[in-house]
mmCIF file of C-alpha atoms in Angstrom:
data_model
loop_
_atom_site.group_PDB
_atom_site.id
_atom_site.type_symbol
_atom_site.label_atom_id
_atom_site.label_comp_id
_atom_site.label_asym_id
_atom_site.label_seq_id
_atom_site.Cartn_x
_atom_site.Cartn_y
_atom_site.Cartn_z
ATOM 1 C CA MET A 1254 15.683 -30.351 13.396
ATOM 2 C CA ALA A 1255 13.047 -29.443 10.043
ATOM 3 C CA ASP A 1256 13.851 -26.951 7.762
ATOM 4 C CA VAL A 1257 12.893 -23.603 8.023
ATOM 5 C CA LYS A 1258 8.776 -23.129 5.673
ATOM 6 C CA LEU A 1259 8.980 -19.594 4.182
ATOM 7 C CA SER A 1260 6.231 -18.842 1.588
ATOM 8 C CA ILE A 1261 6.842 -16.121 -0.714
ATOM 9 C CA ILE A 1262 3.544 -14.670 -1.586
ATOM 10 C CA TYR A 1263 3.322 -11.820 -4.409
ATOM 11 C CA TYR A 1264 1.722 -9.830 -7.278
ATOM 12 C CA SER A 1265 3.574 -9.433 -10.446
ATOM 13 C CA SER A 1266 1.912 -7.118 -12.964
ATOM 14 C CA THR A 1267 5.044 -6.622 -15.714
ATOM 15 C CA GLY A 1268 7.341 -10.010 -14.221
ATOM 16 C CA THR A 1269 9.759 -7.529 -12.183
ATOM 17 C CA VAL A 1270 8.924 -8.650 -8.653
ATOM 18 C CA HIS A 1271 7.675 -12.423 -10.210
ATOM 19 C CA GLY A 1272 11.868 -11.699 -10.923
ATOM 20 C CA MET A 1273 12.531 -10.286 -7.348
ATOM 21 C CA ALA A 1274 10.348 -13.236 -6.078
ATOM 22 C CA GLU A 1275 11.552 -16.216 -8.044
ATOM 23 C CA ARG A 1276 15.325 -14.914 -6.866
ATOM 24 C CA LEU A 1277 14.201 -15.251 -2.690
ATOM 25 C CA ARG A 1278 13.046 -18.534 -3.708
ATOM 26 C CA GLU A 1279 16.378 -19.526 -5.310
ATOM 27 C CA ALA A 1280 18.099 -17.819 -1.771
ATOM 28 C CA GLY A 1281 15.755 -19.410 0.608
ATOM 29 C CA GLU A 1282 16.534 -22.749 0.041
ATOM 30 C CA LYS A 1283 20.837 -22.475 -0.611
ATOM 31 C CA ALA A 1284 20.106 -20.952 2.907
ATOM 32 C CA GLY A 1285 18.652 -24.274 3.751
ATOM 33 C CA ALA A 1286 14.347 -23.415 3.764
ATOM 34 C CA GLU A 1287 10.999 -25.822 2.578
ATOM 35 C CA VAL A 1288 9.916 -23.373 0.322
ATOM 36 C CA ARG A 1289 6.482 -21.940 -1.722
ATOM 37 C CA LEU A 1290 6.360 -19.433 -4.430
ATOM 38 C CA ARG A 1291 2.942 -18.462 -5.154
ATOM 39 C CA GLN A 1292 1.474 -15.643 -6.704
ATOM 40 C CA VAL A 1293 -2.046 -13.814 -5.501
ATOM 41 C CA ALA A 1294 -5.230 -13.369 -8.023
ATOM 42 C CA GLU A 1295 -5.328 -10.926 -10.525
ATOM 43 C CA LEU A 1296 -8.245 -8.719 -9.990
ATOM 44 C CA ALA A 1297 -7.519 -5.965 -12.592
ATOM 45 C CA PRO A 1298 -10.403 -6.248 -15.306
ATOM 46 C CA ALA A 1299 -8.997 -8.234 -19.260
ATOM 47 C CA GLU A 1300 -8.948 -4.777 -21.143
ATOM 48 C CA ALA A 1301 -7.647 -3.331 -18.531
ATOM 49 C CA ILE A 1302 -4.315 -5.860 -18.703
ATOM 50 C CA ALA A 1303 -5.042 -6.171 -22.786
ATOM 51 C CA SER A 1304 -3.605 -2.063 -22.971
ATOM 52 C CA ASN A 1305 -0.132 -3.070 -21.642
ATOM 53 C CA ALA A 1306 1.787 -5.934 -23.550
ATOM 54 C CA ALA A 1307 3.693 -6.384 -21.113
ATOM 55 C CA TRP A 1308 0.924 -6.173 -17.704
ATOM 56 C CA SER A 1309 0.058 -9.021 -20.805
ATOM 57 C CA GLN A 1310 2.413 -10.808 -22.085
ATOM 58 C CA HIS A 1311 3.115 -11.811 -18.080
ATOM 59 C CA PHE A 1312 -0.118 -12.337 -17.200
ATOM 60 C CA ASP A 1313 -0.203 -15.309 -20.557
ATOM 61 C CA ARG A 1314 3.451 -16.367 -19.129
ATOM 62 C CA THR A 1315 1.964 -16.501 -15.214
ATOM 63 C CA LYS A 1316 -1.532 -17.720 -15.748
ATOM 64 C CA ASN A 1317 -1.128 -21.512 -14.670
ATOM 65 C CA GLU A 1318 0.859 -21.003 -11.663
ATOM 66 C CA PRO A 1319 -0.217 -21.733 -8.778
ATOM 67 C CA ARG A 1320 -1.818 -19.067 -6.457
ATOM 68 C CA ALA A 1321 -1.585 -18.076 -2.909
ATOM 69 C CA THR A 1322 -3.794 -19.027 -0.512
ATOM 70 C CA ALA A 1323 -4.925 -18.708 3.081
ATOM 71 C CA ASP A 1324 -2.575 -22.120 4.045
ATOM 72 C CA ASP A 1325 0.699 -21.047 2.487
ATOM 73 C CA VAL A 1326 0.177 -18.447 5.796
ATOM 74 C CA VAL A 1327 -0.751 -20.772 7.989
ATOM 75 C CA TRP A 1328 1.491 -23.260 7.091
ATOM 76 C CA ALA A 1329 4.868 -21.214 6.983
ATOM 77 C CA ASP A 1330 7.504 -20.243 9.416
ATOM 78 C CA ALA A 1331 8.080 -17.514 7.322
ATOM 79 C CA VAL A 1332 6.832 -14.734 4.629
ATOM 80 C CA LEU A 1333 7.862 -12.931 1.930
ATOM 81 C CA PHE A 1334 5.388 -10.559 0.947
ATOM 82 C CA GLY A 1335 6.279 -8.957 -2.695
ATOM 83 C CA THR A 1336 4.047 -6.046 -4.540
ATOM 84 C CA PRO A 1337 5.009 -3.349 -7.352
ATOM 85 C CA THR A 1338 4.064 0.347 -5.390
ATOM 86 C CA ARG A 1339 0.748 1.820 -6.093
ATOM 87 C CA TYR A 1340 0.695 5.526 -5.211
ATOM 88 C CA GLY A 1341 2.659 4.273 -2.429
ATOM 89 C CA ASN A 1342 0.479 1.408 -1.603
ATOM 90 C CA VAL A 1343 0.448 -1.839 -2.215
ATOM 91 C CA THR A 1344 -1.766 -3.158 -4.992
ATOM 92 C CA SER A 1345 -5.227 -3.628 -4.661
ATOM 93 C CA GLN A 1346 -4.556 -7.602 -5.600
ATOM 94 C CA LEU A 1347 -2.032 -7.447 -2.849
ATOM 95 C CA LYS A 1348 -4.415 -5.749 -0.177
ATOM 96 C CA GLN A 1349 -7.504 -8.220 -1.109
ATOM 97 C CA PHE A 1350 -5.674 -11.670 -0.149
ATOM 98 C CA LEU A 1351 -4.406 -10.481 3.174
ATOM 99 C CA ASP A 1352 -8.327 -8.702 3.647
ATOM 100 C CA THR A 1353 -9.542 -12.631 3.293
ATOM 101 C CA LEU A 1354 -7.112 -13.756 6.161
ATOM 102 C CA GLY A 1355 -9.953 -12.488 8.715
ATOM 103 C CA PRO A 1356 -10.671 -16.168 9.722
ATOM 104 C CA GLN A 1357 -6.802 -17.080 10.412
ATOM 105 C CA TRP A 1358 -5.722 -13.408 11.876
ATOM 106 C CA ALA A 1359 -8.901 -13.974 14.328
ATOM 107 C CA GLN A 1360 -7.248 -17.667 15.310
ATOM 108 C CA GLY A 1361 -3.691 -16.300 16.324
ATOM 109 C CA GLN A 1362 -2.955 -18.653 13.007
ATOM 110 C CA LEU A 1363 -0.956 -15.778 11.632
ATOM 111 C CA ALA A 1364 1.107 -14.509 14.396
ATOM 112 C CA ASN A 1365 5.044 -15.041 15.575
ATOM 113 C CA LYS A 1366 5.893 -15.704 12.657
ATOM 114 C CA ALA A 1367 8.947 -13.549 9.784
ATOM 115 C CA TYR A 1368 7.580 -11.488 7.812
ATOM 116 C CA ALA A 1369 9.629 -8.720 5.535
ATOM 117 C CA GLY A 1370 8.388 -7.426 2.438
ATOM 118 C CA PHE A 1371 9.847 -6.206 -1.430
ATOM 119 C CA THR A 1372 8.451 -3.908 -4.259
ATOM 120 C CA ALA A 1373 8.861 -2.412 -7.453
ATOM 121 C CA SER A 1374 8.781 1.643 -8.887
ATOM 122 C CA MET A 1375 8.541 2.771 -12.081
ATOM 123 C CA THR A 1376 11.183 5.640 -10.242
ATOM 124 C CA GLU A 1377 13.632 6.032 -7.555
ATOM 125 C CA HIS A 1378 11.028 8.726 -5.159
ATOM 126 C CA GLY A 1379 8.127 6.510 -6.488
ATOM 127 C CA GLY A 1380 6.542 5.118 -2.563
ATOM 128 C CA GLN A 1381 8.991 2.141 -2.274
ATOM 129 C CA GLU A 1382 9.386 2.793 1.670
ATOM 130 C CA SER A 1383 5.811 3.611 2.122
ATOM 131 C CA THR A 1384 4.611 0.929 -0.004
ATOM 132 C CA LEU A 1385 7.022 -1.479 2.835
ATOM 133 C CA LEU A 1386 5.509 0.920 5.829
ATOM 134 C CA ALA A 1387 1.810 0.797 4.726
ATOM 135 C CA LEU A 1388 1.865 -3.128 4.424
ATOM 136 C CA TYR A 1389 4.144 -3.907 7.457
ATOM 137 C CA ASN A 1390 0.547 -2.008 9.224
ATOM 138 C CA THR A 1391 -0.521 -5.349 7.890
ATOM 139 C CA ILE A 1392 1.641 -7.499 9.803
ATOM 140 C CA TYR A 1393 1.407 -5.890 12.922
ATOM 141 C CA HIS A 1394 -2.417 -6.602 13.211
ATOM 142 C CA PHE A 1395 -1.039 -10.479 12.559
ATOM 143 C CA GLY A 1396 0.999 -9.926 15.167
ATOM 144 C CA GLY A 1397 3.312 -10.916 13.271
ATOM 145 C CA VAL A 1398 7.219 -9.566 13.331
ATOM 146 C CA VAL A 1399 8.356 -7.204 11.099
ATOM 147 C CA VAL A 1400 12.564 -8.683 10.204
ATOM 148 C CA ALA A 1401 13.537 -5.760 8.208
ATOM 149 C CA PRO A 1402 17.350 -6.068 6.819
ATOM 150 C CA GLY A 1403 18.168 -3.055 8.307
ATOM 151 C CA TYR A 1404 21.457 -2.106 7.635
ATOM 152 C CA THR A 1405 22.542 -5.528 9.025
ATOM 153 C CA ASP A 1406 24.834 -6.142 5.979
ATOM 154 C CA PRO A 1407 27.757 -3.576 3.940
ATOM 155 C CA LEU A 1408 25.610 -4.590 1.191
ATOM 156 C CA LYS A 1409 22.483 -2.302 1.873
ATOM 157 C CA PHE A 1410 24.759 0.333 1.351
ATOM 158 C CA ALA A 1411 24.504 -0.177 -1.863
ATOM 159 C CA ASP A 1412 21.072 -1.791 -1.863
ATOM 160 C CA GLY A 1413 19.787 1.716 0.208
ATOM 161 C CA ASN A 1414 16.321 0.484 1.379
ATOM 162 C CA PRO A 1415 16.342 -0.245 5.086
ATOM 163 C CA TYR A 1416 13.046 -1.379 5.039
ATOM 164 C CA GLY A 1417 12.690 -3.998 2.274
ATOM 165 C CA VAL A 1418 13.787 -5.000 -1.190
ATOM 166 C CA SER A 1419 13.633 -2.398 -4.242
ATOM 167 C CA HIS A 1420 14.052 -1.925 -7.234
ATOM 168 C CA VAL A 1421 13.613 1.240 -9.523
ATOM 169 C CA THR A 1422 12.455 -0.507 -13.083
ATOM 170 C CA GLY A 1423 12.933 2.817 -15.253
ATOM 171 C CA GLY A 1424 10.504 4.709 -17.117
ATOM 172 C CA SER A 1425 9.555 2.575 -19.573
ATOM 173 C CA ASN A 1426 8.969 0.342 -16.377
ATOM 174 C CA ASP A 1427 11.515 -2.970 -17.748
ATOM 175 C CA GLY A 1428 14.552 -2.031 -16.272
ATOM 176 C CA PRO A 1429 16.699 -5.462 -15.077
ATOM 177 C CA LEU A 1430 17.827 -6.394 -11.495
ATOM 178 C CA THR A 1431 21.323 -6.409 -10.842
ATOM 179 C CA GLU A 1432 23.862 -7.557 -8.479
ATOM 180 C CA VAL A 1433 22.401 -5.147 -6.302
ATOM 181 C CA GLN A 1434 19.470 -6.118 -6.389
ATOM 182 C CA PHE A 1435 19.886 -10.470 -6.380
ATOM 183 C CA ALA A 1436 22.771 -9.678 -3.285
ATOM 184 C CA ALA A 1437 19.984 -7.790 -1.581
ATOM 185 C CA LEU A 1438 17.450 -10.386 -1.773
ATOM 186 C CA ASP A 1439 19.811 -13.238 -1.056
ATOM 187 C CA HIS A 1440 20.459 -11.458 1.730
ATOM 188 C CA LEU A 1441 17.396 -10.910 3.024
ATOM 189 C CA ALA A 1442 16.684 -14.397 2.484
ATOM 190 C CA ARG A 1443 18.845 -15.057 4.730
ATOM 191 C CA ARG A 1444 18.340 -12.898 7.651
ATOM 192 C CA ILE A 1445 14.565 -13.779 7.646
ATOM 193 C CA VAL A 1446 15.340 -17.521 7.279
ATOM 194 C CA SER A 1447 18.172 -17.597 10.054
ATOM 195 C CA ILE A 1448 15.834 -15.139 12.532
ATOM 196 C CA ALA A 1449 12.538 -17.740 11.864
ATOM 197 C CA GLY A 1450 14.554 -19.950 12.479
ATOM 198 C CA ARG A 1451 14.950 -18.584 16.636
ATOM 199 C CA LEU A 1452 11.372 -17.414 16.902
ATOM 200 C CA ARG A 1453 10.759 -21.189 16.817
ATOM 201 C CA ALA A 1454 13.115 -23.165 18.949
#
């Protein structure tokens, strides 16, 4: 049987969600999946990006990376969406990408796939869970299968988020990912690849 096809589609302003996405790519490949890593297009005006050094630096570092297209979702058996939290919701950049998938949705091309999400915020109660729940509202409309990690492994009691994977960056917004997040990301990738394989069988 051919490898499970996994798309990791994300938005990252200063690099945290980008780092999470790269770890998911590694874990997905180790789990035997064929992986596409794609960033959605930046929508913010240049002056907003320039006003934040970390944002500007990350934008410059990743400006030549492949951008997500509708085909990346249609192609996949499983999709992991990543976004920072914005007022307890997904970023406008990721939401705009999701909103362009109407033609594929109308043709049923987004249904019956495995989906899950990952996110980051500056504070511990900064809207991480509501961001993932808001993301999953879109997945329900796709007819997708939400593959939340739940507490399917003891490591989730350290990570503490049954809805997906999340990270607190701290007040300076530069807190590095730790082994706790890496373990949770690895588990999420393994789980979604496994479930997608069963859905496809």
